[in-house]
C-alpha positions as a Python dict, from the first residue, in 0.01 Angstrom:
ca = {
    (1, 'X'): (0, 0, 0),
    (2, 'X'): (-354, 22, -144),
    (3, 'X'): (-378, 264, -431),
    (4, 'X'): (-599, 557, -329),
    (5, 'X'): (-908, 677, -515),
    (6, 'X'): (-816, 1043, -467),
    (7, 'X'): (-505, 1253, -421),
    (8, 'X'): (-446, 1611, -316),
    (9, 'X'): (-129, 1774, -452),
    (10, 'X'): (-18, 2116, -329),
    (11, 'X'): (187, 2323, -573),
    (12, 'X'): (438, 2553, -404),
    (13, 'X'): (525, 2822, -661),
    (14, 'X'): (785, 3002, -451),
    (15, 'X'): (1086, 3235, -473),
    (16, 'X'): (1405, 3076, -335),
    (17, 'X'): (1736, 3249, -269),
    (18, 'X'): (2046, 3088, -419),
    (19, 'X'): (2276, 2955, -147),
    (20, 'X'): (2035, 3029, 139),
    (21, 'X'): (1993, 2669, 250),
    (22, 'X'): (1845, 2755, 589),
    (23, 'X'): (1613, 3021, 451),
    (24, 'X'): (1493, 2799, 167),
    (25, 'X'): (1438, 2509, 409),
    (26, 'X'): (1234, 2736, 634),
    (27, 'X'): (1027, 2847, 334),
    (28, 'X'): (967, 2479, 259),
    (29, 'X'): (861, 2414, 620),
    (30, 'X'): (613, 2703, 606),
    (31, 'X'): (475, 2582, 271),
    (32, 'X'): (448, 2228, 409),
    (33, 'X'): (251, 2358, 705),
    (34, 'X'): (17, 2545, 471),
    (35, 'X'): (-23, 2235, 253),
    (36, 'X'): (-107, 2034, 564),
    (37, 'X'): (-378, 2287, 654),
    (38, 'X'): (-522, 2245, 304),
    (39, 'X'): (-532, 1868, 347),
    (40, 'X'): (-264, 1787, 89),
    (41, 'X'): (-117, 1438, 51),
    (42, 'X'): (198, 1568, -118),
    (43, 'X'): (353, 1910, -180),
    (44, 'X'): (567, 1976, -488),
    (45, 'X'): (848, 2234, -492),
    (46, 'X'): (1038, 2374, -794),
    (47, 'X'): (1364, 2251, -939),
    (48, 'X'): (1662, 2284, -701),
    (49, 'X'): (1444, 2475, -457),
    (50, 'X'): (1655, 2386, -154),
    (51, 'X'): (1966, 2535, -316),
    (52, 'X'): (1807, 2808, -527),
    (53, 'X'): (1827, 2800, -904),
    (54, 'X'): (2064, 2829, -1079),
    (55, 'X'): (2340, 2762, -822),
    (56, 'X'): (2613, 2759, -1090),
    (57, 'X'): (2959, 2666, -958),
    (58, 'X'): (2838, 2652, -597),
    (59, 'X'): (2744, 2298, -697),
    (60, 'X'): (3113, 2206, -725),
    (61, 'X'): (3195, 2319, -370),
    (62, 'X'): (3220, 2018, -134),
    (63, 'X'): (3104, 2224, 165),
    (64, 'X'): (2790, 2323, -28),
    (65, 'X'): (2719, 1960, -115),
    (66, 'X'): (2760, 1851, 246),
    (67, 'X'): (2551, 2136, 384),
    (68, 'X'): (2276, 2060, 133),
    (69, 'X'): (2253, 1696, 241),
    (70, 'X'): (2246, 1792, 609),
    (71, 'X'): (1971, 2048, 544),
    (72, 'X'): (1771, 1795, 344),
    (73, 'X'): (1778, 1554, 637),
    (74, 'X'): (1680, 1839, 871),
    (75, 'X'): (1388, 1927, 644),
    (76, 'X'): (1268, 1566, 634),
    (77, 'X'): (1266, 1550, 1014),
    (78, 'X'): (1100, 1890, 1049),
    (79, 'X'): (817, 1783, 816),
    (80, 'X'): (768, 1429, 946),
    (81, 'X'): (395, 1480, 999),
    (82, 'X'): (165, 1577, 718),
    (83, 'X'): (203, 1557, 341),
    (84, 'X'): (498, 1401, 162),
    (85, 'X'): (743, 1640, -3),
    (86, 'X'): (895, 1636, -351),
    (87, 'X'): (1171, 1898, -347),
    (88, 'X'): (1446, 1994, -591),
    (89, 'X'): (1799, 1958, -454),
    (90, 'X'): (2151, 1880, -560),
    (91, 'X'): (2246, 1519, -482),
    (92, 'X'): (2607, 1407, -444),
    (93, 'X'): (2672, 1034, -476),
    (94, 'X'): (2946, 813, -617),
    (95, 'X'): (3177, 1105, -684),
    (96, 'X'): (2917, 1279, -899),
    (97, 'X'): (2672, 1561, -837),
    (98, 'X'): (2322, 1546, -980),
    (99, 'X'): (2028, 1778, -1027),
    (100, 'X'): (1770, 1580, -833),
    (101, 'X'): (1430, 1567, -668),
    (102, 'X'): (1409, 1406, -325),
    (103, 'X'): (1100, 1237, -185),
    (104, 'X'): (1071, 1318, 185),
    (105, 'X'): (807, 1133, 387),
    (106, 'X'): (755, 1031, 748),
    (107, 'X'): (1074, 1198, 861),
    (108, 'X'): (1315, 1040, 610),
    (109, 'X'): (1460, 1079, 263),
    (110, 'X'): (1266, 798, 100),
    (111, 'X'): (1395, 820, -259),
    (112, 'X'): (1553, 1042, -521),
    (113, 'X'): (1513, 1082, -894),
    (114, 'X'): (1785, 1240, -1108),
    (115, 'X'): (1763, 1477, -1402),
    (116, 'X'): (1858, 1312, -1729),
    (117, 'X'): (1869, 1587, -1991),
    (118, 'X'): (2106, 1863, -1882),
    (119, 'X'): (2058, 2182, -2086),
    (120, 'X'): (2374, 2341, -2217),
    (121, 'X'): (2251, 2623, -2440),
    (122, 'X'): (2145, 2983, -2400),
    (123, 'X'): (2147, 3073, -2031),
    (124, 'X'): (2194, 2711, -1923),
    (125, 'X'): (2528, 2555, -1836),
    (126, 'X'): (2429, 2243, -1643),
    (127, 'X'): (2669, 2000, -1808),
    (128, 'X'): (2946, 2204, -1652),
    (129, 'X'): (2841, 2117, -1297),
    (130, 'X'): (2605, 1817, -1306),
    (131, 'X'): (2626, 1456, -1416),
    (132, 'X'): (2320, 1317, -1597),
    (133, 'X'): (2111, 1053, -1427),
    (134, 'X'): (1983, 728, -1580),
    (135, 'X'): (1643, 707, -1741),
    (136, 'X'): (1409, 702, -1441),
    (137, 'X'): (1112, 503, -1327),
    (138, 'X'): (825, 642, -1121),
    (139, 'X'): (833, 707, -746),
    (140, 'X'): (574, 559, -511),
    (141, 'X'): (414, 861, -346),
    (142, 'X'): (142, 766, -100),
    (143, 'X'): (43, 467, -313),
    (144, 'X'): (50, 649, -649),
    (145, 'X'): (319, 588, -912),
    (146, 'X'): (441, 938, -987),
    (147, 'X'): (680, 1025, -1267),
    (148, 'X'): (905, 1322, -1191),
    (149, 'X'): (1067, 1455, -1510),
    (150, 'X'): (1280, 1754, -1410),
    (151, 'X'): (1251, 2065, -1630),
    (152, 'X'): (1451, 1989, -1946),
    (153, 'X'): (1343, 1624, -1919),
    (154, 'X'): (1005, 1720, -2070),
    (155, 'X'): (1155, 1916, -2361),
    (156, 'X'): (1236, 1587, -2529),
    (157, 'X'): (1022, 1274, -2544),
    (158, 'X'): (1253, 1002, -2410),
    (159, 'X'): (1224, 1058, -2034),
    (160, 'X'): (846, 1089, -2031),
    (161, 'X'): (813, 791, -2263),
    (162, 'X'): (1025, 583, -2023),
    (163, 'X'): (818, 694, -1724),
    (164, 'X'): (494, 603, -1901),
    (165, 'X'): (630, 264, -2003),
    (166, 'X'): (742, 186, -1647),
    (167, 'X'): (402, 255, -1495),
    (168, 'X'): (381, 625, -1408),
    (169, 'X'): (23, 741, -1346),
    (170, 'X'): (80, 1115, -1307),
    (171, 'X'): (365, 1340, -1422),
    (172, 'X'): (485, 1602, -1172),
    (173, 'X'): (746, 1822, -1339),
    (174, 'X'): (940, 2071, -1121),
    (175, 'X'): (1099, 2352, -1321),
    (176, 'X'): (1339, 2644, -1302),
    (177, 'X'): (1237, 2796, -1634),
    (178, 'X'): (1344, 3159, -1682),
    (179, 'X'): (1119, 3404, -1859),
    (180, 'X'): (1164, 3545, -2202),
    (181, 'X'): (900, 3683, -2436),
    (182, 'X'): (835, 3365, -2639),
    (183, 'X'): (877, 3121, -2346),
    (184, 'X'): (521, 3086, -2203),
    (185, 'X'): (378, 2966, -2535),
    (186, 'X'): (676, 2736, -2590),
    (187, 'X'): (628, 2576, -2246),
    (188, 'X'): (262, 2504, -2308),
    (189, 'X'): (336, 2355, -2650),
    (190, 'X'): (599, 2125, -2500),
    (191, 'X'): (369, 2017, -2216),
    (192, 'X'): (84, 1943, -2457),
    (193, 'X'): (319, 1733, -2670),
    (194, 'X'): (428, 1522, -2371),
    (195, 'X'): (69, 1471, -2254),
    (196, 'X'): (-36, 1371, -2605),
    (197, 'X'): (247, 1119, -2640),
    (198, 'X'): (217, 964, -2294),
    (199, 'X'): (-157, 986, -2232),
    (200, 'X'): (-77, 1105, -1878),
    (201, 'X'): (-181, 1421, -1694),
    (202, 'X'): (103, 1664, -1623),
    (203, 'X'): (173, 1919, -1352),
    (204, 'X'): (414, 2191, -1463),
    (205, 'X'): (549, 2374, -1157),
    (206, 'X'): (781, 2668, -1211),
    (207, 'X'): (963, 2886, -962),
    (208, 'X'): (906, 3261, -941),
    (209, 'X'): (1147, 3546, -868),
    (210, 'X'): (1472, 3703, -984),
    (211, 'X'): (1822, 3560, -974),
    (212, 'X'): (2087, 3794, -1115),
    (213, 'X'): (1998, 3837, -1486),
    (214, 'X'): (1729, 3570, -1486),
    (215, 'X'): (1366, 3620, -1390),
    (216, 'X'): (1129, 3332, -1332),
    (217, 'X'): (765, 3407, -1397),
    (218, 'X'): (596, 3114, -1223),
    (219, 'X'): (275, 3068, -1425),
    (220, 'X'): (258, 2699, -1328),
    (221, 'X'): (-27, 2487, -1467),
    (222, 'X'): (-194, 2145, -1478),
    (223, 'X'): (-298, 1962, -1793),
    (224, 'X'): (-526, 1661, -1784),
    (225, 'X'): (-468, 1362, -2010),
    (226, 'X'): (-716, 1505, -2261),
    (227, 'X'): (-491, 1817, -2279),
    (228, 'X'): (-750, 2037, -2110),
    (229, 'X'): (-618, 2307, -1877),
    (230, 'X'): (-736, 2220, -1524),
    (231, 'X'): (-543, 2478, -1320),
    (232, 'X'): (-341, 2788, -1405),
    (233, 'X'): (-140, 2961, -1134),
    (234, 'X'): (-71, 3335, -1159),
    (235, 'X'): (250, 3477, -1299),
    (236, 'X'): (497, 3701, -1117),
    (237, 'X'): (398, 3614, -760),
    (238, 'X'): (424, 3333, -510),
    (239, 'X'): (131, 3098, -464),
    (240, 'X'): (51, 2774, -282),
    (241, 'X'): (-239, 2605, -458),
    (242, 'X'): (-412, 2277, -377),
    (243, 'X'): (-507, 2057, -671),
    (244, 'X'): (-755, 1774, -622),
    (245, 'X'): (-733, 1453, -819),
    (246, 'X'): (-970, 1160, -873),
    (247, 'X'): (-895, 816, -1009),
    (248, 'X'): (-1123, 738, -1305),
    (249, 'X'): (-1156, 445, -1543),
    (250, 'X'): (-928, 640, -1779),
    (251, 'X'): (-664, 721, -1515),
    (252, 'X'): (-610, 1018, -1288),
    (253, 'X'): (-789, 1345, -1352),
    (254, 'X'): (-739, 1684, -1188),
    (255, 'X'): (-1059, 1860, -1096),
    (256, 'X'): (-1112, 2204, -1243),
    (257, 'X'): (-956, 2476, -1029),
    (258, 'X'): (-870, 2842, -1061),
    (259, 'X'): (-737, 2950, -1399),
    (260, 'X'): (-547, 3277, -1364),
    (261, 'X'): (-533, 3517, -1657),
    (262, 'X'): (-177, 3566, -1778),
    (263, 'X'): (-42, 3890, -1918),
    (264, 'X'): (163, 3908, -2234),
    (265, 'X'): (350, 4164, -2440),
    (266, 'X'): (443, 4485, -2261),
    (267, 'X'): (272, 4378, -1940),
    (268, 'X'): (484, 4065, -1903),
    (269, 'X'): (805, 4250, -1993),
    (270, 'X'): (732, 4524, -1739),
    (271, 'X'): (658, 4269, -1466),
    (272, 'X'): (986, 4094, -1547),
    (273, 'X'): (1183, 4418, -1514),
    (274, 'X'): (1002, 4504, -1192),
    (275, 'X'): (1047, 4163, -1026),
    (276, 'X'): (1407, 4129, -1144),
    (277, 'X'): (1504, 4463, -991),
    (278, 'X'): (1308, 4402, -670),
    (279, 'X'): (1471, 4066, -602),
    (280, 'X'): (1820, 4182, -697),
    (281, 'X'): (1802, 4476, -457),
    (282, 'X'): (1627, 4287, -177),
    (283, 'X'): (1819, 3959, -192),
    (284, 'X'): (2150, 4145, -195),
    (285, 'X'): (2055, 4358, 104),
    (286, 'X'): (2051, 4708, -47),
    (287, 'X'): (1832, 4960, 137),
    (288, 'X'): (1723, 5115, -192),
    (289, 'X'): (1850, 5256, -520),
    (290, 'X'): (1990, 5581, -657),
    (291, 'X'): (1984, 5686, -1021),
    (292, 'X'): (2059, 5980, -1244),
    (293, 'X'): (1732, 6126, -1372),
    (294, 'X'): (1819, 6311, -1690),
    (295, 'X'): (1480, 6410, -1826),
    (296, 'X'): (1515, 6142, -2095),
    (297, 'X'): (1297, 5838, -2149),
    (298, 'X'): (1540, 5566, -2035),
    (299, 'X'): (1603, 5705, -1687),
    (300, 'X'): (1234, 5795, -1652),
    (301, 'X'): (1127, 5438, -1725),
    (302, 'X'): (1389, 5299, -1488),
    (303, 'X'): (1268, 5536, -1215),
    (304, 'X'): (910, 5415, -1265),
    (305, 'X'): (1020, 5049, -1256),
    (306, 'X'): (1220, 5116, -939),
    (307, 'X'): (926, 5281, -763),
    (308, 'X'): (690, 5002, -869),
    (309, 'X'): (939, 4741, -751),
    (310, 'X'): (1058, 4896, -425),
    (311, 'X'): (831, 5183, -327),
    (312, 'X'): (899, 5555, -361),
    (313, 'X'): (1071, 5576, -24),
    (314, 'X'): (1353, 5352, -148),
    (315, 'X'): (1428, 5546, -468),
    (316, 'X'): (1654, 5854, -483),
    (317, 'X'): (1681, 6044, -812),
    (318, 'X'): (1950, 6300, -884),
    (319, 'X'): (1951, 6543, -1175),
    (320, 'X'): (2311, 6618, -1276),
    (321, 'X'): (2291, 6906, -1523),
    (322, 'X'): (2571, 7058, -1728),
    (323, 'X'): (2580, 7372, -1939),
    (324, 'X'): (2431, 7163, -2221),
    (325, 'X'): (2128, 7047, -2023),
    (326, 'X'): (1813, 7204, -2163),
    (327, 'X'): (1535, 7368, -1964),
    (328, 'X'): (1302, 7101, -2101),
    (329, 'X'): (1518, 6827, -1947),
    (330, 'X'): (1526, 7004, -1611),
    (331, 'X'): (1150, 7048, -1612),
    (332, 'X'): (1079, 6695, -1732),
    (333, 'X'): (1303, 6530, -1474),
    (334, 'X'): (1145, 6729, -1193),
    (335, 'X'): (794, 6650, -1319),
    (336, 'X'): (871, 6279, -1343),
    (337, 'X'): (1015, 6271, -989),
    (338, 'X'): (708, 6454, -857),
    (339, 'X'): (467, 6217, -1031),
    (340, 'X'): (648, 5917, -883),
    (341, 'X'): (675, 6074, -538),
    (342, 'X'): (1050, 6015, -503),
    (343, 'X'): (1329, 6215, -348),
    (344, 'X'): (1479, 6443, -610),
    (345, 'X'): (1800, 6641, -585),
    (346, 'X'): (1976, 6861, -841),
    (347, 'X'): (2354, 6890, -843),
    (348, 'X'): (2545, 7069, -1119),
    (349, 'X'): (2843, 6884, -1263),
    (350, 'X'): (3002, 7205, -1396),
    (351, 'X'): (3245, 7262, -1104),
    (352, 'X'): (3377, 6906, -1125),
    (353, 'X'): (3403, 6917, -1506),
    (354, 'X'): (3585, 7251, -1488),
    (355, 'X'): (3829, 7114, -1231),
    (356, 'X'): (3913, 6809, -1441),
    (357, 'X'): (3941, 7019, -1756),
    (358, 'X'): (4181, 7258, -1581),
    (359, 'X'): (4383, 6965, -1446),
    (360, 'X'): (4421, 6819, -1795),
    (361, 'X'): (4489, 7145, -1980),
    (362, 'X'): (4864, 7106, -2002),
    (363, 'X'): (4841, 6744, -2110),
    (364, 'X'): (4574, 6828, -2368),
    (365, 'X'): (4744, 7147, -2492),
    (366, 'X'): (4733, 7184, -2870),
    (367, 'X'): (4437, 6948, -2915),
    (368, 'X'): (4080, 7022, -3004),
    (369, 'X'): (3783, 6941, -2783),
    (370, 'X'): (3617, 6620, -2896),
    (371, 'X'): (3445, 6311, -2760),
    (372, 'X'): (3696, 6306, -2473),
    (373, 'X'): (3543, 6615, -2317),
    (374, 'X'): (3193, 6480, -2379),
    (375, 'X'): (3271, 6155, -2200),
    (376, 'X'): (3429, 6350, -1914),
    (377, 'X'): (3084, 6483, -1830),
    (378, 'X'): (2939, 6133, -1821),
    (379, 'X'): (3222, 6011, -1599),
    (380, 'X'): (3170, 6297, -1355),
    (381, 'X'): (2805, 6198, -1330),
    (382, 'X'): (2898, 5835, -1273),
    (383, 'X'): (3146, 5928, -1001),
    (384, 'X'): (2890, 6146, -820),
    (385, 'X'): (2628, 5871, -825),
    (386, 'X'): (2879, 5616, -694),
    (387, 'X'): (2980, 5857, -417),
    (388, 'X'): (2616, 5889, -310),
    (389, 'X'): (2586, 5511, -318),
    (390, 'X'): (2897, 5468, -103),
    (391, 'X'): (2781, 5728, 147),
    (392, 'X'): (2421, 5615, 193),
    (393, 'X'): (2420, 5251, 78),
    (394, 'X'): (2170, 5264, -206),
    (395, 'X'): (2265, 5073, -521),
    (396, 'X'): (2316, 5273, -840),
    (397, 'X'): (2086, 5152, -1115),
    (398, 'X'): (2206, 5211, -1468),
    (399, 'X'): (1967, 5315, -1742),
    (400, 'X'): (2116, 5216, -2079),
    (401, 'X'): (1894, 5028, -2324),
    (402, 'X'): (1986, 4735, -2551),
    (403, 'X'): (2014, 4955, -2861),
    (404, 'X'): (2284, 5166, -2693),
    (405, 'X'): (2463, 4868, -2543),
    (406, 'X'): (2463, 4694, -2881),
    (407, 'X'): (2655, 4970, -3057),
    (408, 'X'): (2856, 5103, -2762),
    (409, 'X'): (2661, 5429, -2730),
    (410, 'X'): (2754, 5446, -2364),
    (411, 'X'): (3051, 5561, -2157),
    (412, 'X'): (3256, 5319, -1952),
    (413, 'X'): (3297, 5440, -1591),
    (414, 'X'): (3033, 5701, -1665),
    (415, 'X'): (2667, 5632, -1744),
    (416, 'X'): (2752, 5260, -1733),
    (417, 'X'): (2835, 5284, -1362),
    (418, 'X'): (2606, 5088, -1136),
    (419, 'X'): (2505, 4753, -994),
    (420, 'X'): (2202, 4653, -1203),
    (421, 'X'): (2011, 4760, -1513),
    (422, 'X'): (1644, 4663, -1540),
    (423, 'X'): (1611, 4775, -1906),
    (424, 'X'): (1938, 4631, -2034),
    (425, 'X'): (1759, 4384, -2263),
    (426, 'X'): (1502, 4628, -2404),
    (427, 'X'): (1564, 4798, -2737),
    (428, 'X'): (1492, 5170, -2752),
    (429, 'X'): (1166, 5119, -2940),
    (430, 'X'): (1060, 4874, -2668),
    (431, 'X'): (1147, 5133, -2403),
    (432, 'X'): (895, 5364, -2568),
    (433, 'X'): (634, 5087, -2580),
    (434, 'X'): (675, 5000, -2212),
    (435, 'X'): (666, 5366, -2113),
    (436, 'X'): (336, 5418, -2292),
    (437, 'X'): (202, 5098, -2137),
    (438, 'X'): (302, 5205, -1785),
    (439, 'X'): (138, 5546, -1825),
    (440, 'X'): (-186, 5364, -1910),
    (441, 'X'): (-166, 5079, -1656),
    (442, 'X'): (-75, 5017, -1292),
    (443, 'X'): (88, 4672, -1281),
    (444, 'X'): (-47, 4421, -1033),
    (445, 'X'): (172, 4427, -724),
    (446, 'X'): (327, 4763, -814),
    (447, 'X'): (411, 4997, -527),
    (448, 'X'): (398, 5313, -735),
    (449, 'X'): (111, 5547, -820),
    (450, 'X'): (-146, 5499, -1094),
    (451, 'X'): (-189, 5738, -1383),
    (452, 'X'): (68, 5914, -1600),
    (453, 'X'): (404, 5892, -1423),
    (454, 'X'): (627, 5984, -1719),
    (455, 'X'): (550, 6323, -1876),
    (456, 'X'): (429, 6315, -2235),
    (457, 'X'): (708, 6545, -2353),
    (458, 'X'): (965, 6283, -2254),
    (459, 'X'): (795, 6052, -2505),
    (460, 'X'): (777, 6302, -2787),
    (461, 'X'): (1105, 6493, -2779),
    (462, 'X'): (1413, 6377, -2968),
    (463, 'X'): (1638, 6157, -2754),
    (464, 'X'): (1974, 6313, -2668),
    (465, 'X'): (2270, 6259, -2437),
    (466, 'X'): (2312, 6640, -2408),
    (467, 'X'): (2691, 6620, -2402),
    (468, 'X'): (2728, 6900, -2656),
    (469, 'X'): (2513, 7178, -2792),
    (470, 'X'): (2209, 7076, -3000),
    (471, 'X'): (2302, 6708, -2986),
    (472, 'X'): (2058, 6426, -3066),
    (473, 'X'): (2113, 6051, -3074),
    (474, 'X'): (2046, 6053, -3448),
    (475, 'X'): (2361, 6260, -3503),
    (476, 'X'): (2547, 5933, -3448),
    (477, 'X'): (2290, 5661, -3507),
    (478, 'X'): (2019, 5582, -3759),
    (479, 'X'): (1658, 5629, -3642),
    (480, 'X'): (1585, 5381, -3365),
    (481, 'X'): (1314, 5203, -3566),
    (482, 'X'): (1574, 5125, -3829),
    (483, 'X'): (1855, 5056, -3583),
    (484, 'X'): (1647, 4817, -3374),
    (485, 'X'): (1534, 4620, -3676),
    (486, 'X'): (1896, 4577, -3787),
    (487, 'X'): (2004, 4479, -3437),
    (488, 'X'): (1723, 4228, -3396),
    (489, 'X'): (1835, 4067, -3720),
    (490, 'X'): (2201, 4057, -3616),
    (491, 'X'): (2163, 3971, -3247),
    (492, 'X'): (1847, 3767, -3192),
    (493, 'X'): (1832, 3605, -3537),
    (494, 'X'): (2203, 3594, -3637),
    (495, 'X'): (2099, 3677, -3991),
    (496, 'X'): (2365, 3721, -4259),
    (497, 'X'): (2434, 4084, -4343),
    (498, 'X'): (2308, 4026, -4697),
    (499, 'X'): (1972, 3911, -4562),
    (500, 'X'): (1948, 4221, -4344),
    (501, 'X'): (2019, 4440, -4644),
    (502, 'X'): (1748, 4254, -4835),
    (503, 'X'): (1496, 4385, -4580),
    (504, 'X'): (1547, 4733, -4721),
    (505, 'X'): (1844, 4869, -4525),
    (506, 'X'): (2142, 5038, -4687),
    (507, 'X'): (2447, 4813, -4694),
    (508, 'X'): (2665, 5094, -4554),
    (509, 'X'): (2433, 5124, -4254),
    (510, 'X'): (2417, 4752, -4187),
    (511, 'X'): (2793, 4711, -4212),
    (512, 'X'): (2844, 5008, -3982),
    (513, 'X'): (2610, 4862, -3722),
    (514, 'X'): (2775, 4521, -3754),
    (515, 'X'): (3115, 4682, -3695),
    (516, 'X'): (2993, 4875, -3390),
    (517, 'X'): (2826, 4563, -3252),
    (518, 'X'): (3155, 4373, -3262),
    (519, 'X'): (3364, 4663, -3129),
    (520, 'X'): (3137, 4725, -2829),
    (521, 'X'): (3188, 4376, -2686),
    (522, 'X'): (3457, 4506, -2448),
    (523, 'X'): (3208, 4754, -2304),
    (524, 'X'): (2936, 4494, -2260),
    (525, 'X'): (3174, 4267, -2069),
    (526, 'X'): (3211, 4547, -1812),
    (527, 'X'): (2844, 4640, -1796),
    (528, 'X'): (2617, 4584, -1498),
    (529, 'X'): (2394, 4275, -1510),
    (530, 'X'): (2036, 4331, -1613),
    (531, 'X'): (1703, 4156, -1656),
    (532, 'X'): (1679, 3906, -1943),
    (533, 'X'): (1369, 3977, -2151),
    (534, 'X'): (1449, 3858, -2502),
    (535, 'X'): (1534, 3517, -2636),
    (536, 'X'): (1897, 3631, -2670),
    (537, 'X'): (2038, 3874, -2419),
    (538, 'X'): (2395, 3998, -2393),
    (539, 'X'): (2600, 3799, -2143),
    (540, 'X'): (2441, 3463, -2074),
    (541, 'X'): (2291, 3402, -2419),
    (542, 'X'): (2522, 3578, -2662),
    (543, 'X'): (2890, 3515, -2590),
    (544, 'X'): (3123, 3671, -2841),
    (545, 'X'): (3500, 3722, -2809),
    (546, 'X'): (3628, 4072, -2739),
    (547, 'X'): (3924, 4030, -2972),
    (548, 'X'): (3751, 3940, -3297),
    (549, 'X'): (3856, 4027, -3652),
    (550, 'X'): (3576, 3843, -3831),
    (551, 'X'): (3360, 4053, -4063),
    (552, 'X'): (3123, 3924, -4329),
    (553, 'X'): (3224, 3963, -4691),
    (554, 'X'): (2891, 4062, -4837),
    (555, 'X'): (2979, 4244, -5161),
    (556, 'X'): (2900, 3952, -5387),
    (557, 'X'): (2612, 3809, -5186),
    (558, 'X'): (2429, 4143, -5167),
    (559, 'X'): (2414, 4145, -5546),
    (560, 'X'): (2216, 3822, -5523),
    (561, 'X'): (1972, 3977, -5271),
    (562, 'X'): (1791, 4263, -5448),
    (563, 'X'): (1637, 4504, -5202),
    (564, 'X'): (1379, 4781, -5213),
    (565, 'X'): (1479, 5143, -5171),
    (566, 'X'): (1675, 5202, -4850),
    (567, 'X'): (1520, 5428, -4584),
    (568, 'X'): (1617, 5791, -4625),
    (569, 'X'): (1922, 5901, -4435),
    (570, 'X'): (2043, 5545, -4377),
    (571, 'X'): (2364, 5561, -4577),
    (572, 'X'): (2581, 5758, -4335),
    (573, 'X'): (2624, 5665, -3972),
    (574, 'X'): (2883, 5812, -3740),
    (575, 'X'): (3058, 5650, -3448),
    (576, 'X'): (2861, 5670, -3122),
    (577, 'X'): (3009, 5823, -2810),
}
């Protein structure tokens, strides 16, 4: 075949559904038809698009393997006319299962290339289910030698180096790269490194959408061999974009196309929470969501995210006051619901709490009221919300932040009840930051109203669970600015306790937080899944044993780490509820 002077490559940045082979194949057919209309020679799909990513242990199921192959053959026949297809799929052969990309053209599966580097860190567990492939050579795609390094294959140099040495002219890299705050910059740095080493242009195609805890931001791009950015796809939404290529004396070059502006910071985190919740609810078939709206900042932010993700008509908020609920909380919850335009009901928990208290009076005779009675209120609220969910079908969203989940400041079978938590990986200080950001911005694609949707008093009043009179969170915890700094050191950075103390924190406070962090593991194992935002979330990233007696011996090492004066009030911390 004569090598062409030009090539048109369509990039299909799409949102697959794990396990939905027919649905994903139909999405591919529709994208292929659109690429044909655009005049494309080839259309590229993300990693494991046919199966949805990550398919986890579905990969090991023989029926899934067989159904995938049958659907791949169906897709090849359905797209016999028009551009060639490069699509991510599992590939079973020789008693092994591979993470692969299949080349479909003229009605047949023409070739496959297999992923070499299988990630097995953080959220990734591919060595558990896949076998690595051999170092690959390029595929002949309409007369062009195309290298197809799959996701992790570009995070090291060996695969791309092999492709360049064996004659690849262009690198097309399909990815399933989940979002976290530092990831976009890391991806670009990796891509630039591979282009620099190989001297080849590179297409980085990422999927978009939510899958359980993971959210994929898309944000696909094209780098020319001189490392210039030729095309930048948008983040957080699907897109099918045609890229046009010309053969030059120095190799292939992508003509300049649209370069979307990408958000960062609070904007990207909010979009991740919004998309993660939307896809979890929609892909799992829930008609909407129900949540307890307490008048506090966590539930207010979750309500705003839910409205932006799903629309006000799919969000039901319930205020569940007790005798300890303040007038401010009642007013703030009602004002928030009104600003968001959602259904709002108020249902006192006092009759249910009184009934349970009366039922337990003989068993509890001779004891003093304590945290047990406080948690009883939370469990009544959780039971009511679950009853509403059972009756009407909406999923309960939970509203606990990462600070609370870190130290166990949450009640099992109470405020932890629910199916999903969009702010699970946000520390309390980050909750405040995102709330202020949302009051000042309407996110692109949001279905909620513009303007201030969370009353200012919710941002300024002291946070409290209102489970006893005059309670605040700081009765049991250090100030959130201090707590979140300690937790970031212990969770994201795995810093030694002595190094945390050296930042200016009292050793008693740091040791207390370390102890609570370990003890709360049993609660986190039973918590609802939630959107991954940070580089190290609870669950997929950080996997600690529940039964764990290890504690750092820091007495001697702290002496070697002189510290400035500790923040006031940091030396005494009580156990959280």
